[in-house]
PDB file of C-alpha atoms in Angstrom:
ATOM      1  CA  UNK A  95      74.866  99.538 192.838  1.00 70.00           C
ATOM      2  CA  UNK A  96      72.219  98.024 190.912  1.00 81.00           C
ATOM      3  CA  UNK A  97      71.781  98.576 187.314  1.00 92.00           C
ATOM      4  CA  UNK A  98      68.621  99.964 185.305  1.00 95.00           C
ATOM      5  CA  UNK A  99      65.878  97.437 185.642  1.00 96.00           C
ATOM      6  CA  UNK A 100      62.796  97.180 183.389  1.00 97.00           C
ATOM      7  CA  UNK A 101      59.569  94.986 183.893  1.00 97.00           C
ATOM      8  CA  UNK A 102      58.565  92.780 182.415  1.00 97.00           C
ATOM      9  CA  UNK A 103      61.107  91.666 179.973  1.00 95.00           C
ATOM     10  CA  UNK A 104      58.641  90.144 177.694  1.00 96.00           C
ATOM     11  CA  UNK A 105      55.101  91.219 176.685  1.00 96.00           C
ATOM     12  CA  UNK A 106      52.986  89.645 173.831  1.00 97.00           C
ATOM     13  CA  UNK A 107      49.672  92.421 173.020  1.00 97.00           C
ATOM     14  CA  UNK A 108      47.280  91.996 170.111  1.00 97.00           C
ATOM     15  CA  UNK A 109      46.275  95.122 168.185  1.00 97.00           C
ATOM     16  CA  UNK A 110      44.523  97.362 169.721  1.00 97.00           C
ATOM     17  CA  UNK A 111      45.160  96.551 173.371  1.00 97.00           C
ATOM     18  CA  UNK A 112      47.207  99.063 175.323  1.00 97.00           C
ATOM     19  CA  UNK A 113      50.365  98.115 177.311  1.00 98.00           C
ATOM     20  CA  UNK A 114      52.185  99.774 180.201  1.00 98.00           C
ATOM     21  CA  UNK A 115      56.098  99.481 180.685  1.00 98.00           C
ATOM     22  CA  UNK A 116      57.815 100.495 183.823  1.00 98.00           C
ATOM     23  CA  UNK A 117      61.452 101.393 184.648  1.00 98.00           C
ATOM     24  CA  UNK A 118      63.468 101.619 187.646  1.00 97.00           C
ATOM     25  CA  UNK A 119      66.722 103.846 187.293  1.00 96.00           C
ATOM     26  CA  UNK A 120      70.095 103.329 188.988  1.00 94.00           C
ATOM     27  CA  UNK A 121      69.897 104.771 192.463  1.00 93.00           C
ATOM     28  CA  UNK A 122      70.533 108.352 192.687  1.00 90.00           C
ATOM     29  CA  UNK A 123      69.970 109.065 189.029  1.00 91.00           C
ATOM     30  CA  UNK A 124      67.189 111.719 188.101  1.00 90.00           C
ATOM     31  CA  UNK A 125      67.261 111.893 184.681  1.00 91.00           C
ATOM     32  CA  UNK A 126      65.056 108.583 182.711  1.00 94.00           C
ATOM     33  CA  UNK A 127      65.022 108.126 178.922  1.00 94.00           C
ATOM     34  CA  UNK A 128      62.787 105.550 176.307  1.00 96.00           C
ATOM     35  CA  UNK A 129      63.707 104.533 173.416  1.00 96.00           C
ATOM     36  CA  UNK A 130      62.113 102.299 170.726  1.00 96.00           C
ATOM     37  CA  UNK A 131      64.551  99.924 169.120  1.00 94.00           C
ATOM     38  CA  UNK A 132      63.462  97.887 165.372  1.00 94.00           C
ATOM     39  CA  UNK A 133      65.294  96.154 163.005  1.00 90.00           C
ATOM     40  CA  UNK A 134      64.069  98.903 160.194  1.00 88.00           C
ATOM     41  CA  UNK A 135      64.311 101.895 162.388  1.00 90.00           C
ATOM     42  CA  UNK A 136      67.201 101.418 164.647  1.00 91.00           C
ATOM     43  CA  UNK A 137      67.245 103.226 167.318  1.00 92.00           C
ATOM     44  CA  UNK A 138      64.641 105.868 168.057  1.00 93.00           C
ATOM     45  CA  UNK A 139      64.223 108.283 170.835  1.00 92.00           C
ATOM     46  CA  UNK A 140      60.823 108.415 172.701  1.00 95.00           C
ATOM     47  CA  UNK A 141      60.953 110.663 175.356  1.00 91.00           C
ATOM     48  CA  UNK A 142      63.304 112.004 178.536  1.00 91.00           C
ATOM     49  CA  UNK A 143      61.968 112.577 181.713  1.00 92.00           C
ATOM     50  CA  UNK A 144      63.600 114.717 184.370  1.00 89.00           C
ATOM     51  CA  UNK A 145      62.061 115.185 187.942  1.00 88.00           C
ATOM     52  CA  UNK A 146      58.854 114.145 186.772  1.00 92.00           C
ATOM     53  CA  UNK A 147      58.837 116.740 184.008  1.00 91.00           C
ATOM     54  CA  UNK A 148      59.519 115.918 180.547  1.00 90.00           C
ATOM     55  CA  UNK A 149      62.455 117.333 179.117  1.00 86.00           C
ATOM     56  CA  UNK A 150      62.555 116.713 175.566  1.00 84.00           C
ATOM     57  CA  UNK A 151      60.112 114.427 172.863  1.00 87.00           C
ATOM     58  CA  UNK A 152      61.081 112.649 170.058  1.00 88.00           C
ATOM     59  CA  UNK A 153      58.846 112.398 166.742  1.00 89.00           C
ATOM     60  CA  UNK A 154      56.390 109.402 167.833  1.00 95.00           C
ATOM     61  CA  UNK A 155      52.292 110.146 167.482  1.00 95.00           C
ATOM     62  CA  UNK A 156      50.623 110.724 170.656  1.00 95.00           C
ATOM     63  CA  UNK A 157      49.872 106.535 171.811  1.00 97.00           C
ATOM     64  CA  UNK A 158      52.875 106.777 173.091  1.00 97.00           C
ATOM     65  CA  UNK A 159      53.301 108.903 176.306  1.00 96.00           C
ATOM     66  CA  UNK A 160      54.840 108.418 179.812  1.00 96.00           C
ATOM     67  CA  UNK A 161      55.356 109.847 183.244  1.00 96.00           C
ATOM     68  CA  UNK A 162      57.591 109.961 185.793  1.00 97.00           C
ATOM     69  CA  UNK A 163      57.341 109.223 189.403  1.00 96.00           C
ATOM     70  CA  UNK A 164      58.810 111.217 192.746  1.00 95.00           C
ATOM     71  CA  UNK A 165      61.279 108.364 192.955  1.00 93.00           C
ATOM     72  CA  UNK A 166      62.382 108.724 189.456  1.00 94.00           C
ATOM     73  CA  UNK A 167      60.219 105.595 188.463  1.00 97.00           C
ATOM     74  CA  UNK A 168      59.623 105.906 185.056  1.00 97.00           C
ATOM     75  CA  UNK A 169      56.519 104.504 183.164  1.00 98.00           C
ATOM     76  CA  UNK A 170      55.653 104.564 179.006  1.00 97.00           C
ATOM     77  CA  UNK A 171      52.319 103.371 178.263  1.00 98.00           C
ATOM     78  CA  UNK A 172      51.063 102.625 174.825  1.00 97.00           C
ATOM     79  CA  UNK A 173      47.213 102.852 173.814  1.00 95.00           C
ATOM     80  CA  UNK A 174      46.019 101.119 171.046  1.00 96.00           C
ATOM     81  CA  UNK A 175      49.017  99.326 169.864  1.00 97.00           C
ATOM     82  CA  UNK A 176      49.766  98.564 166.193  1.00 97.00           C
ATOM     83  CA  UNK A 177      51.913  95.817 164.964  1.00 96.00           C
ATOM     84  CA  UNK A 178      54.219  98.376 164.247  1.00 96.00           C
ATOM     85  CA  UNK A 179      54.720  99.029 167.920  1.00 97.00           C
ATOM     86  CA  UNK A 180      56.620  95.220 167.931  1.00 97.00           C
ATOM     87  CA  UNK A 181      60.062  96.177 169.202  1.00 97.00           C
ATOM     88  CA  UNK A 182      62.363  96.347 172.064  1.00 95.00           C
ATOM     89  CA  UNK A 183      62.234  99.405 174.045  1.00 97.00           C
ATOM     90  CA  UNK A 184      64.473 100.689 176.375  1.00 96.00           C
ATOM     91  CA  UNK A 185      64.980 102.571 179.289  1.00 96.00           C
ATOM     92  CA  UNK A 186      68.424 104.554 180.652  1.00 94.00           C
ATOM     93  CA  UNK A 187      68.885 106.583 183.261  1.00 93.00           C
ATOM     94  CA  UNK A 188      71.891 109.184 183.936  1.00 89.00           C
ATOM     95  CA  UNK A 189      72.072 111.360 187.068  1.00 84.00           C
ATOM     96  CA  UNK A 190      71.575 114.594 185.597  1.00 75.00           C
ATOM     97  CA  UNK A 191      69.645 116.192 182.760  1.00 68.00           C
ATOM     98  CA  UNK A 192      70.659 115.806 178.966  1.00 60.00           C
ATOM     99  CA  UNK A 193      72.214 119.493 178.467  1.00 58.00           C
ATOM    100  CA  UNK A 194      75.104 118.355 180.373  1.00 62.00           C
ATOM    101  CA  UNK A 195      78.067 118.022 177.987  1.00 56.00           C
ATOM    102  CA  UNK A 196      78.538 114.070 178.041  1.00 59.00           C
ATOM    103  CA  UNK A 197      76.111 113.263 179.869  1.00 73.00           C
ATOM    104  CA  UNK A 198      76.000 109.355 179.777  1.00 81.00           C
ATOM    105  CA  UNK A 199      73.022 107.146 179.825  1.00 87.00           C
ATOM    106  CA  UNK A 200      73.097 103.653 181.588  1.00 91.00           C
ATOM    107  CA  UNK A 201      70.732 101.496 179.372  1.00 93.00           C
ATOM    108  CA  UNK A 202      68.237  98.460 180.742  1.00 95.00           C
ATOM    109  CA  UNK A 203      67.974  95.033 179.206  1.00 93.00           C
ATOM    110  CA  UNK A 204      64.570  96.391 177.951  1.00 95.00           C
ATOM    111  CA  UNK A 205      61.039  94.783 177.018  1.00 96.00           C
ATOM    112  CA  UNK A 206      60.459  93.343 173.954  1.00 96.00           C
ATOM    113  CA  UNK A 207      57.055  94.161 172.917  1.00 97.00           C
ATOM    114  CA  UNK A 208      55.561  91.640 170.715  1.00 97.00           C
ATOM    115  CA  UNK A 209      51.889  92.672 169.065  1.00 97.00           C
ATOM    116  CA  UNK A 210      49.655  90.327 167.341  1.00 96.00           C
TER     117      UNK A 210
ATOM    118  CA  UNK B  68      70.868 119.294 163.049  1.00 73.00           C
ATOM    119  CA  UNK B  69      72.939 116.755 163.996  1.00 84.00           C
ATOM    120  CA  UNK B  70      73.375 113.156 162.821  1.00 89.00           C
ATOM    121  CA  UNK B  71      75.527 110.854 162.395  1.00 94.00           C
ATOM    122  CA  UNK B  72      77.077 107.488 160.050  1.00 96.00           C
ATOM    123  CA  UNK B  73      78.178 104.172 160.907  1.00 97.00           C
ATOM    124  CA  UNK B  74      80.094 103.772 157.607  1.00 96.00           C
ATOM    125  CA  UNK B  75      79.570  99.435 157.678  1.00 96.00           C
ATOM    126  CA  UNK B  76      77.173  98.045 158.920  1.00 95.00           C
ATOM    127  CA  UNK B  77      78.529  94.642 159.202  1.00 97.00           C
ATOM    128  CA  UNK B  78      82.643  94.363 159.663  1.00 98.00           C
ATOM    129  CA  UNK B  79      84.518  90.393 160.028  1.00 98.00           C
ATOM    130  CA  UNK B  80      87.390  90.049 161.534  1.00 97.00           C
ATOM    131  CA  UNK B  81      89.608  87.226 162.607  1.00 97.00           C
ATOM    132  CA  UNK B  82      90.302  86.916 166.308  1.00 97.00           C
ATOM    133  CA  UNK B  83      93.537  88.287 167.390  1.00 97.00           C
ATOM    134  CA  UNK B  84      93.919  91.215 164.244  1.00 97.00           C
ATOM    135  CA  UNK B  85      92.646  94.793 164.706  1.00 98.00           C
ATOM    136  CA  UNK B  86      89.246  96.574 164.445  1.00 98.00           C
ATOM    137  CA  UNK B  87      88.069  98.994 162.943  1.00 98.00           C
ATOM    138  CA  UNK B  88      84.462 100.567 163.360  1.00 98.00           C
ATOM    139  CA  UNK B  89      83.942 103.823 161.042  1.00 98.00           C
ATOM    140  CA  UNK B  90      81.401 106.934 162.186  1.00 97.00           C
ATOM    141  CA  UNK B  91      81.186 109.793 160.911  1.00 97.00           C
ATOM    142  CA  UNK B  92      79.242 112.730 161.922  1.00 94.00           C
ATOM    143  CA  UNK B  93      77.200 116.213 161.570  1.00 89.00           C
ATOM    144  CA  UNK B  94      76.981 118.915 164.097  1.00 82.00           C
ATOM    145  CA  UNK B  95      76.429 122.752 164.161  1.00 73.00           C
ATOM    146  CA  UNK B  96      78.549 122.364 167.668  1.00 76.00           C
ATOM    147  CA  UNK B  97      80.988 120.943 169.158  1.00 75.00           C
ATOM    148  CA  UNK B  98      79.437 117.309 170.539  1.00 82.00           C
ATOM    149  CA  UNK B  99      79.328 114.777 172.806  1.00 86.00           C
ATOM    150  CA  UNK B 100      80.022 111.765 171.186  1.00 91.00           C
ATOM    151  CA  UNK B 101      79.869 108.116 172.411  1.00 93.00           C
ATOM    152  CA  UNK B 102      80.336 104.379 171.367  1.00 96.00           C
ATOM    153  CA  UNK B 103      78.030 101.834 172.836  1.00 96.00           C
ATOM    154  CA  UNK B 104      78.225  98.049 172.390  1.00 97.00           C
ATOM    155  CA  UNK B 105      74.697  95.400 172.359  1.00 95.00           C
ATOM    156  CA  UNK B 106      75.318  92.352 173.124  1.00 92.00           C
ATOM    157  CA  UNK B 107      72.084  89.602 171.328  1.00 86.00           C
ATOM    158  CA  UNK B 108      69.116  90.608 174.062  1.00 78.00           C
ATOM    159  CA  UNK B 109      71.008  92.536 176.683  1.00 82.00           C
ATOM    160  CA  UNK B 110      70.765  96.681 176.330  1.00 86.00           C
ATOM    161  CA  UNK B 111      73.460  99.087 175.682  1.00 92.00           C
ATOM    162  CA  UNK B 112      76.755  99.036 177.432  1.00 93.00           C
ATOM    163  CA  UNK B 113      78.875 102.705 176.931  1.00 93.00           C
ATOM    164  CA  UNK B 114      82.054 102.004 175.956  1.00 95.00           C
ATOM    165  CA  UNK B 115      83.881 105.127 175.879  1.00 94.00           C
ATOM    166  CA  UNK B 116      82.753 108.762 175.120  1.00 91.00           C
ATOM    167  CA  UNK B 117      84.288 112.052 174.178  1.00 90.00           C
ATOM    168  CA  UNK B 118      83.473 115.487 175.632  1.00 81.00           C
ATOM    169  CA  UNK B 119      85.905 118.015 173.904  1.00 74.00           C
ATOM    170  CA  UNK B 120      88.694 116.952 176.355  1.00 74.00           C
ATOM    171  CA  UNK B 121      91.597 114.438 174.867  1.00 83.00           C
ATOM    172  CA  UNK B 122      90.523 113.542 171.686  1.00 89.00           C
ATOM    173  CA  UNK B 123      91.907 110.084 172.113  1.00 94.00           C
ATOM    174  CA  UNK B 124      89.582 108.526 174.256  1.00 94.00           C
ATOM    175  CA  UNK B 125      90.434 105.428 175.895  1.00 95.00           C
ATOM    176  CA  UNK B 126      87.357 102.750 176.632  1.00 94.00           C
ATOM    177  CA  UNK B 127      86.600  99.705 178.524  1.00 94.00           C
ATOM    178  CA  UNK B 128      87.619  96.204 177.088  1.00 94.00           C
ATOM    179  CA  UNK B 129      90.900  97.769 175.320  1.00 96.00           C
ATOM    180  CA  UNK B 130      88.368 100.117 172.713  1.00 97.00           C
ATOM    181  CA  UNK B 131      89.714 103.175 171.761  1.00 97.00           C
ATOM    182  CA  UNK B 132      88.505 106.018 169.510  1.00 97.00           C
ATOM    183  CA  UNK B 133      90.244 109.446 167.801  1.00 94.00           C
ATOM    184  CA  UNK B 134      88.054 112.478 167.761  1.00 93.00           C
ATOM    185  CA  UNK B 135      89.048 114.288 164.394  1.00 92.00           C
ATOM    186  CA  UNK B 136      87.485 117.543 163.834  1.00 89.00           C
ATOM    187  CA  UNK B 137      88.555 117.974 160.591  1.00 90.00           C
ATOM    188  CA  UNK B 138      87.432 115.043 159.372  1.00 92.00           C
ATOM    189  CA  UNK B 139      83.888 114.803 161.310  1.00 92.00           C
ATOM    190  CA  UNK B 140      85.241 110.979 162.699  1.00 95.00           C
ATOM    191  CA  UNK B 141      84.684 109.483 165.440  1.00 96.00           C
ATOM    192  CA  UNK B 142      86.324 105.532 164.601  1.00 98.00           C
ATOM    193  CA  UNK B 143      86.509 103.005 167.096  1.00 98.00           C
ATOM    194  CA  UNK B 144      89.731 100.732 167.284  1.00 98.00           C
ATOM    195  CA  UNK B 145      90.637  97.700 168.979  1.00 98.00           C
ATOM    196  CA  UNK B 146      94.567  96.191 168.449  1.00 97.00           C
ATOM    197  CA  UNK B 147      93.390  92.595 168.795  1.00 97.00           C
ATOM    198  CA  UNK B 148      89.745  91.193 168.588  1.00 97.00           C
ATOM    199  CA  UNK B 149      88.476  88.832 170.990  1.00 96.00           C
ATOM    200  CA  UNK B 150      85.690  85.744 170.289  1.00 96.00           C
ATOM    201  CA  UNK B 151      83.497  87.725 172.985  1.00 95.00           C
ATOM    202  CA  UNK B 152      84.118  91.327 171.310  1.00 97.00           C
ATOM    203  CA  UNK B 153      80.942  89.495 168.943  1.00 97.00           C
ATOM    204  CA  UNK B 154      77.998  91.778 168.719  1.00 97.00           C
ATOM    205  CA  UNK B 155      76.385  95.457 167.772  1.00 96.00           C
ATOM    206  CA  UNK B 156      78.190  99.106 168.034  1.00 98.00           C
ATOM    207  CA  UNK B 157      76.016 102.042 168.039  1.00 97.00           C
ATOM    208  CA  UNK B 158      77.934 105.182 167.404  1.00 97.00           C
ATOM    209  CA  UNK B 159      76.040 108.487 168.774  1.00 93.00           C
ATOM    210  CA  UNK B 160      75.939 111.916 168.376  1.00 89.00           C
ATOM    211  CA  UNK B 161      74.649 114.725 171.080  1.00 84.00           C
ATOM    212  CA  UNK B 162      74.305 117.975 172.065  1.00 72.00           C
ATOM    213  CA  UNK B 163      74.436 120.527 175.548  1.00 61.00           C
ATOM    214  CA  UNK B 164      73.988 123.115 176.719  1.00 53.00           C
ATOM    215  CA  UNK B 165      76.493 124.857 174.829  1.00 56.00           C
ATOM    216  CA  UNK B 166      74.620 124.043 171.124  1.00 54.00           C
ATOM    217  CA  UNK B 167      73.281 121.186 169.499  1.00 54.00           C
ATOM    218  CA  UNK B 168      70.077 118.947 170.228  1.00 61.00           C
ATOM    219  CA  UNK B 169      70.248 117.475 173.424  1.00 73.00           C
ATOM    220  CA  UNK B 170      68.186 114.337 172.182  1.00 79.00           C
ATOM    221  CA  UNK B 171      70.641 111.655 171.375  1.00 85.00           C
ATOM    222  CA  UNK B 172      71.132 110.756 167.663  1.00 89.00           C
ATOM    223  CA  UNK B 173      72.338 106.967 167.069  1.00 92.00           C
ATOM    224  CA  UNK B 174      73.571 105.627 163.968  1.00 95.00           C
ATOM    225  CA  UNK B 175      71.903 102.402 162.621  1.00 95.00           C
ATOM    226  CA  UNK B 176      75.087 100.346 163.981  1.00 96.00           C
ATOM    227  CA  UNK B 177      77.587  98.221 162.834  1.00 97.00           C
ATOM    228  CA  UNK B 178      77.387  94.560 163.410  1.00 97.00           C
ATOM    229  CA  UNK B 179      81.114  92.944 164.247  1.00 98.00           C
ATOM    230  CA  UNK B 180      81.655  89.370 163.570  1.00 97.00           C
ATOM    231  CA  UNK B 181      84.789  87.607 165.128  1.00 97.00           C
ATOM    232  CA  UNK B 182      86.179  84.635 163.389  1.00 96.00           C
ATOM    233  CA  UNK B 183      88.266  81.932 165.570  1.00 94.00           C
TER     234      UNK B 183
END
């Protein structure tokens, strides 16, 4: 089965530009989640998708937003990017939603977002 | 709330001797809890997880980690370290359905260094 794929794997922006990443889950798998990963923050949570619904938000100002297609497709868009938004983010899938008790995620190779 | 604390966050070994990755946790419920391993540029790999069954949980590439309620732990062990056992360990902490957040809280990782 083929794993989580994201495209493109690397993306240079300058500020103020607005960028677009897309993710394709494992097959079968319902449930997509984005996270933003920095050297100073770690590892942050962005935002979980379910069925094209999102589930549950993490703390990040309202440039960032996403969507989720009828094939479980997954897109994050950024508007007007900051150099703060330089970072890898990430994309995992599971088949089912989050409240299941150990629930994994399957993680991408992610895109590393470089902004100028 | 929930969180949770990768006591090092760089531990050196020498191939061939045991390892030893510390986390520690908070949670108003009983949690899922899982170890993932980074590899430089590739995403997260799950290595093993617990979900209130065995609390010895056995893993992939000869990892294992205790559950200890008492003590809020969560360690991962290996017996003997391997050159290619080189890279970052995320320890994280999350909730269901029955309590706790269902967004995923990781810890800011542990960096493992393997000596020939």
């Amino acid at each position: 089965k083929a794993g989580v794929t994201q495209t493109p794997r690397y993306l240079i922006k300058t500020r103020g530009q607005q960028v677009t990443l897309s993710c394709s889950p494992i097959s079968g798998h319902r449930s997509v989640s984005w996270y933003q990963q920095t050297p100073g923050q770690g590892l942050q949570f962005l935002f979980e998708y379910f069925s094209e619904t999102q589930r549950n938000k993490g703390n990040f100002p309202g440039r960032f937003s996403g969507r989720q297609f009828s094939n479980s497709r997954s897109e994050m868009n950024v508007s007007t990017l900051e150099l703060g938004d330089s970072a890898l983010y990430l994309c995992a899938s599971s088949p089912g939603t989050s409240g299941r008790a150990g629930n994994e995620q399957f993680f991408g190779p992610g895109t590393r977002l470089t902004v100028l | 709330a929930q969180s949770v604390t990768q006591l090092d966050s760089h531990v050196s070994v020498s191939e061939g001797t045991p390892v030893l990755l510390r986390c520690n946790y908070s949670s108003s419920y009983s949690p899922s809890l899982f170890w993932y391993v980074q590899h430089p540029n590739k995403g997260l790999q799950l290595l093993l997880k617990y979900t209130s069954a065995a609390t010895l949980v056995k893993g992939i590439n000869g990892f294992e980690a205790e559950f200890k309620k008492s003590e809020t732990s969560f360690h991962l062990t290996k017996p003997s370290a391997h050159m290619s056992d080189a890279a970052e360990y995320f320890c994280v902490v999350r909730g269901h359905a029955s309590g706790g957040s269902y967004i995923p809280t990781f810890g800011r990782g542990t960096s493992l260094i393997v000596h020939p």
